[in-house]
CSV table of C-alpha atoms in Angstrom, one decimal:
chain,number,residue,atom,x,y,z
C,19,UNK,CA,0.0,-0.1,0.0
C,20,UNK,CA,1.3,3.1,-0.9
C,21,UNK,CA,1.7,6.2,1.4
C,22,UNK,CA,-0.7,8.5,-0.1
C,23,UNK,CA,-3.5,5.8,-0.5
C,24,UNK,CA,-2.5,5.1,3.5
C,25,UNK,CA,-2.7,8.6,4.5
C,26,UNK,CA,-6.3,9.3,2.8
C,27,UNK,CA,-7.5,5.9,4.7
C,28,UNK,CA,-6.3,7.6,7.6
C,29,UNK,CA,-8.2,11.1,6.8
C,30,UNK,CA,-11.2,9.0,6.1
C,31,UNK,CA,-11.5,7.5,9.2
C,32,UNK,CA,-10.8,10.7,11.2
C,33,UNK,CA,-13.6,12.1,9.5
C,34,UNK,CA,-15.6,9.4,10.2
C,35,UNK,CA,-14.7,9.7,14.0
C,36,UNK,CA,-15.4,13.5,14.1
C,37,UNK,CA,-19.1,12.6,12.5
C,38,UNK,CA,-19.8,10.1,15.5
C,39,UNK,CA,-18.6,12.6,18.0
C,40,UNK,CA,-20.7,15.0,16.6
C,41,UNK,CA,-24.3,12.8,16.5
C,42,UNK,CA,-23.1,12.0,20.2
C,43,UNK,CA,-24.3,15.0,21.3
C,44,UNK,CA,-27.6,16.1,19.5
C,45,UNK,CA,-28.6,18.4,22.5
C,46,UNK,CA,-25.7,20.7,21.9
C,47,UNK,CA,-26.7,22.8,18.6
C,48,UNK,CA,-24.6,22.4,15.2
C,49,UNK,CA,-23.9,25.9,15.5
C,50,UNK,CA,-22.3,25.5,19.0
C,51,UNK,CA,-20.0,22.0,17.8
C,52,UNK,CA,-18.9,24.4,15.1
C,53,UNK,CA,-17.8,27.2,17.2
C,54,UNK,CA,-15.8,24.6,19.9
C,55,UNK,CA,-14.6,22.6,16.7
C,56,UNK,CA,-13.2,26.3,15.4
C,57,UNK,CA,-11.8,27.4,18.5
C,58,UNK,CA,-9.3,23.7,18.4
C,59,UNK,CA,-8.3,24.8,14.4
C,60,UNK,CA,-7.5,28.4,15.3
C,61,UNK,CA,-5.5,27.5,18.4
C,62,UNK,CA,-3.4,24.7,16.0
C,63,UNK,CA,-3.3,26.3,12.9
C,64,UNK,CA,-2.2,29.8,14.3
C,65,UNK,CA,0.3,28.4,16.4
C,66,UNK,CA,1.9,26.7,13.4
C,67,UNK,CA,1.9,29.7,11.1
C,68,UNK,CA,3.7,31.9,13.8
C,69,UNK,CA,5.9,29.3,14.6
C,70,UNK,CA,7.4,28.8,10.9
C,71,UNK,CA,7.4,32.6,10.4
C,72,UNK,CA,3.8,32.8,7.8
C,73,UNK,CA,2.2,36.0,7.4
C,74,UNK,CA,-1.5,34.5,8.8
C,75,UNK,CA,-3.5,37.0,6.7
C,76,UNK,CA,-2.7,36.3,3.3
C,77,UNK,CA,-3.0,38.2,0.2
C,78,UNK,CA,-6.5,37.5,-1.3
C,79,UNK,CA,-8.7,38.4,1.7
C,80,UNK,CA,-12.2,38.7,-0.2
C,81,UNK,CA,-11.4,35.0,-1.5
C,82,UNK,CA,-10.2,33.9,2.0
C,83,UNK,CA,-13.3,35.5,3.5
C,84,UNK,CA,-15.6,33.8,1.0
C,85,UNK,CA,-14.2,30.0,1.7
C,86,UNK,CA,-14.4,31.0,5.1
C,87,UNK,CA,-18.0,32.1,4.9
C,88,UNK,CA,-19.4,29.1,2.8
C,89,UNK,CA,-17.5,26.5,4.7
C,90,UNK,CA,-19.0,27.6,7.7
C,91,UNK,CA,-22.3,27.7,6.7
C,92,UNK,CA,-21.9,24.4,5.2
C,93,UNK,CA,-20.3,22.9,7.9
C,94,UNK,CA,-23.2,24.0,10.4
C,95,UNK,CA,-25.9,22.8,8.0
C,96,UNK,CA,-23.7,19.3,7.6
C,97,UNK,CA,-23.8,18.6,11.4
C,98,UNK,CA,-27.6,19.5,11.6
C,99,UNK,CA,-28.1,17.0,9.2
C,100,UNK,CA,-25.6,14.4,11.1
C,101,UNK,CA,-27.8,15.2,14.0
C,102,UNK,CA,-31.0,14.5,13.0
C,103,UNK,CA,-31.1,11.8,10.4
C,104,UNK,CA,-29.1,8.6,10.0
C,105,UNK,CA,-25.3,8.8,9.6
C,106,UNK,CA,-25.0,6.8,6.5
C,107,UNK,CA,-27.9,9.1,4.4
C,108,UNK,CA,-26.2,12.4,5.5
C,109,UNK,CA,-22.8,11.7,4.8
C,110,UNK,CA,-24.2,10.3,1.3
C,111,UNK,CA,-26.0,13.7,0.4
C,112,UNK,CA,-23.0,15.2,1.0
C,113,UNK,CA,-21.1,13.2,-1.1
C,114,UNK,CA,-23.1,15.5,-3.8
C,115,UNK,CA,-20.2,18.4,-2.8
C,116,UNK,CA,-17.8,17.1,-5.8
C,117,UNK,CA,-20.6,17.4,-8.4
C,118,UNK,CA,-21.3,21.1,-7.0
C,119,UNK,CA,-17.9,21.8,-7.0
C,120,UNK,CA,-17.8,20.7,-10.8
C,121,UNK,CA,-20.7,22.6,-11.5
C,122,UNK,CA,-19.7,26.1,-9.6
C,123,UNK,CA,-16.1,25.9,-11.3
C,124,UNK,CA,-17.4,26.3,-14.8
C,125,UNK,CA,-18.1,29.9,-13.6
C,126,UNK,CA,-15.4,30.4,-10.7
C,127,UNK,CA,-12.2,28.8,-12.0
C,128,UNK,CA,-13.5,28.6,-15.8
C,129,UNK,CA,-13.3,24.9,-15.7
C,130,UNK,CA,-15.4,22.9,-18.1
C,131,UNK,CA,-18.1,20.4,-17.7
C,132,UNK,CA,-18.4,17.7,-20.6
C,133,UNK,CA,-22.1,16.2,-21.5
C,134,UNK,CA,-21.3,12.8,-19.9
C,135,UNK,CA,-20.5,14.5,-16.6
C,136,UNK,CA,-24.2,16.1,-16.8
C,137,UNK,CA,-25.5,12.2,-17.0
C,138,UNK,CA,-23.3,11.0,-13.9
C,139,UNK,CA,-24.4,14.4,-11.9
C,140,UNK,CA,-28.4,13.4,-12.8
C,141,UNK,CA,-27.7,9.8,-11.7
C,142,UNK,CA,-26.3,11.0,-8.2
C,143,UNK,CA,-29.3,13.5,-7.8
C,144,UNK,CA,-31.8,10.4,-8.7
C,145,UNK,CA,-30.0,8.4,-5.6
C,146,UNK,CA,-30.8,11.2,-3.4
C,147,UNK,CA,-34.3,10.9,-4.4
C,148,UNK,CA,-34.7,7.6,-3.9
C,149,UNK,CA,-33.2,7.5,-0.3
C,150,UNK,CA,-35.6,10.8,0.7
C,151,UNK,CA,-38.6,9.0,-1.1
C,152,UNK,CA,-37.9,5.5,0.7
C,153,UNK,CA,-36.5,6.3,4.1
C,154,UNK,CA,-39.1,8.0,6.3
C,155,UNK,CA,-36.3,9.4,8.9
C,156,UNK,CA,-35.2,11.5,6.2
C,157,UNK,CA,-37.6,14.5,5.8
C,158,UNK,CA,-37.7,16.7,2.5
C,159,UNK,CA,-36.6,20.0,4.7
C,160,UNK,CA,-33.3,17.9,6.1
C,161,UNK,CA,-32.5,16.4,2.7
C,162,UNK,CA,-32.5,20.3,1.3
C,163,UNK,CA,-30.6,21.1,4.2
C,164,UNK,CA,-28.2,18.6,3.6
C,165,UNK,CA,-28.1,19.6,-0.4
C,166,UNK,CA,-27.5,23.4,1.1
C,167,UNK,CA,-24.3,22.2,2.9
C,168,UNK,CA,-22.8,20.2,-0.3
C,169,UNK,CA,-23.4,23.0,-2.5
C,170,UNK,CA,-22.0,25.6,-0.2
C,171,UNK,CA,-19.1,22.9,0.3
C,172,UNK,CA,-18.5,23.0,-3.6
C,173,UNK,CA,-18.2,27.1,-3.0
C,174,UNK,CA,-15.6,26.8,-0.7
C,175,UNK,CA,-13.6,23.9,-2.5
C,176,UNK,CA,-13.4,26.6,-5.5
C,177,UNK,CA,-12.3,29.2,-3.5
C,178,UNK,CA,-9.6,27.0,-2.4
C,179,UNK,CA,-8.9,26.0,-5.8
C,180,UNK,CA,-8.8,29.6,-6.9
C,181,UNK,CA,-6.5,30.6,-3.8
C,182,UNK,CA,-3.8,27.4,-5.0
C,183,UNK,CA,-1.2,29.7,-6.2
C,184,UNK,CA,-1.5,32.3,-4.0
C,185,UNK,CA,-1.9,31.6,-0.5
C,186,UNK,CA,-0.1,29.0,1.9
C,187,UNK,CA,-2.4,26.0,2.6
C,188,UNK,CA,-2.4,26.7,6.3
C,189,UNK,CA,-3.7,30.2,5.7
C,190,UNK,CA,-6.3,28.7,3.7
C,191,UNK,CA,-7.1,26.5,6.7
C,192,UNK,CA,-6.8,29.2,9.2
C,193,UNK,CA,-9.2,31.8,7.7
C,194,UNK,CA,-11.8,29.1,8.3
C,195,UNK,CA,-12.3,29.4,12.1
C,196,UNK,CA,-11.1,33.0,12.0
C,197,UNK,CA,-14.5,33.6,10.1
C,198,UNK,CA,-16.5,30.7,11.7
C,199,UNK,CA,-15.7,32.0,15.4
C,200,UNK,CA,-17.4,35.5,15.3
C,201,UNK,CA,-20.4,33.9,12.8
C,202,UNK,CA,-20.9,31.6,15.4
C,203,UNK,CA,-20.5,33.3,18.6
C,204,UNK,CA,-22.9,35.8,17.4
C,205,UNK,CA,-25.5,33.2,17.1
C,206,UNK,CA,-24.6,31.6,20.4
C,207,UNK,CA,-25.2,34.7,22.2
C,208,UNK,CA,-28.7,33.7,21.9
C,209,UNK,CA,-29.0,29.9,21.9
C,210,UNK,CA,-26.1,28.5,24.1
C,211,UNK,CA,-26.4,24.9,25.7
C,212,UNK,CA,-23.7,24.6,28.5
C,213,UNK,CA,-21.7,20.9,27.8
C,214,UNK,CA,-21.8,18.5,30.9
C,215,UNK,CA,-20.0,16.4,31.8
C,216,UNK,CA,-18.2,14.0,28.9
C,217,UNK,CA,-19.8,16.2,26.2
C,218,UNK,CA,-16.6,18.3,27.1
C,219,UNK,CA,-14.6,15.4,26.0
C,220,UNK,CA,-16.7,14.7,22.7
C,221,UNK,CA,-16.3,18.3,21.8
C,222,UNK,CA,-12.5,18.1,22.3
C,223,UNK,CA,-12.4,15.0,20.1
C,224,UNK,CA,-14.2,17.0,17.2
C,225,UNK,CA,-11.6,19.4,16.8
C,226,UNK,CA,-8.7,17.1,17.3
C,227,UNK,CA,-10.1,14.6,14.9
C,228,UNK,CA,-11.1,17.0,12.5
C,229,UNK,CA,-7.3,18.5,12.7
C,230,UNK,CA,-5.9,14.9,12.0
C,231,UNK,CA,-8.2,14.2,9.0
C,232,UNK,CA,-7.0,17.6,7.5
C,233,UNK,CA,-3.6,16.7,7.9
C,234,UNK,CA,-3.3,13.5,6.5
C,235,UNK,CA,-5.4,14.5,3.8
C,236,UNK,CA,-2.9,17.1,2.6
C,237,UNK,CA,0.0,14.3,3.1
C,238,UNK,CA,-2.0,11.8,0.9
C,239,UNK,CA,-2.7,14.7,-2.0
C,240,UNK,CA,1.2,15.8,-1.8
C,241,UNK,CA,1.9,12.0,-2.1
C,242,UNK,CA,0.2,10.8,-5.0
C,243,UNK,CA,-1.8,11.9,-8.0
C,244,UNK,CA,-5.3,13.1,-7.2
C,245,UNK,CA,-7.0,10.9,-9.4
C,246,UNK,CA,-5.3,7.7,-7.5
C,247,UNK,CA,-6.3,9.0,-3.8
C,248,UNK,CA,-9.6,11.3,-4.2
C,249,UNK,CA,-12.2,8.5,-5.0
C,250,UNK,CA,-10.8,6.8,-1.7
C,251,UNK,CA,-12.9,9.8,0.1
C,252,UNK,CA,-16.2,7.6,-0.5
C,253,UNK,CA,-14.9,4.7,2.1
C,254,UNK,CA,-16.4,7.0,4.2
C,255,UNK,CA,-19.7,5.4,3.4
C,256,UNK,CA,-18.6,2.1,4.7
C,257,UNK,CA,-17.0,3.7,8.1
C,258,UNK,CA,-20.6,5.5,8.3
C,259,UNK,CA,-22.7,2.2,7.6
C,260,UNK,CA,-20.7,0.4,10.5
C,261,UNK,CA,-20.6,3.1,13.1
C,262,UNK,CA,-24.2,4.3,12.7
C,263,UNK,CA,-25.1,0.5,13.2
C,264,UNK,CA,-22.8,-0.1,16.0
C,265,UNK,CA,-23.1,3.4,18.0
C,266,UNK,CA,-27.0,4.3,17.1
C,267,UNK,CA,-28.6,0.9,16.0
C,268,UNK,CA,-29.1,2.4,12.6
C,269,UNK,CA,-30.3,0.1,9.9
C,270,UNK,CA,-31.8,0.6,6.3
C,271,UNK,CA,-34.0,-1.2,3.7
C,272,UNK,CA,-32.7,-2.4,0.5
C,273,UNK,CA,-34.2,0.5,-1.6
C,274,UNK,CA,-32.2,2.8,0.6
C,275,UNK,CA,-28.8,0.9,0.3
C,276,UNK,CA,-29.8,1.2,-3.5
C,277,UNK,CA,-30.2,4.7,-3.4
C,278,UNK,CA,-26.8,5.1,-1.6
C,279,UNK,CA,-25.0,2.8,-4.3
C,280,UNK,CA,-26.6,4.9,-7.1
C,281,UNK,CA,-25.2,8.6,-5.6
C,282,UNK,CA,-21.9,6.7,-5.2
C,283,UNK,CA,-22.0,5.5,-8.5
C,284,UNK,CA,-22.6,9.0,-10.3
C,285,UNK,CA,-19.6,10.7,-8.4
C,286,UNK,CA,-17.4,7.8,-9.1
C,287,UNK,CA,-18.1,7.9,-12.8
C,288,UNK,CA,-17.8,11.5,-12.7
C,289,UNK,CA,-14.3,11.2,-11.0
C,290,UNK,CA,-13.3,8.1,-13.3
C,291,UNK,CA,-14.4,10.6,-16.7
C,292,UNK,CA,-12.9,13.5,-15.8
C,293,UNK,CA,-9.4,11.4,-14.9
C,294,UNK,CA,-9.6,9.8,-18.2
C,295,UNK,CA,-9.7,13.2,-19.9
C,296,UNK,CA,-7.1,14.7,-18.1
C,297,UNK,CA,-4.6,11.7,-18.9
C,298,UNK,CA,-5.7,12.0,-22.7
C,299,UNK,CA,-4.9,15.6,-23.1
C,300,UNK,CA,-1.4,14.8,-21.2
C,301,UNK,CA,-0.4,12.3,-23.8
């Protein structure tokens, strides 16, 4: 097993652990969970930037702030779905984010989307409709909230792509908690729930597991071709199904499993097709 593949498997695991921790504290508002996660991220990111004498403020502040804003709202919406619907369903809906990334990229970073890709996008959306239609635990409202999270994640990923040649990666990471903390802090003035007992531990683990996940994901992308390791993100659905069954006694009907499979087929076909085109152009 190559280093890049090993790093991505580790990243997927830590993201899955984060999702479980979020679901273990359903009485803590999702915005508050994001707030505590951002505190941990801010401290770790700022400490690393200063110790390496890197300018924390960056140069393209408008795009950096947009990345922080879109990522913040996306994460809040995503955490609400994790707390409110079965874990694997929430994760599957969020897998629409690469599709939104590609569509938004047409206008934001001027990347082309080919006709076959539109078919793959439609397949993935069809899978979401199957999940929503055959799982009574997944309401239309939470489905739309999950799709909103995926869309805003697509905006955030395009901002990262836009900044790849002008900003240090850790500066991009730093702007997420920098924007998120004041936004969530204002909201929490009116809706604060004091964590008790072991909930403090879960909140700390959410921040730490996210930081580990981002570290290993970055190492993976630095070690291997993107096309080789990107699809490994989708092993997260296996973690979600397993953890959902073990910790939350979640199970699904065969039609819901079919919907999950359809989403994954649509997304993976899109990655495969775009990778094939990239290799053809490079030859």
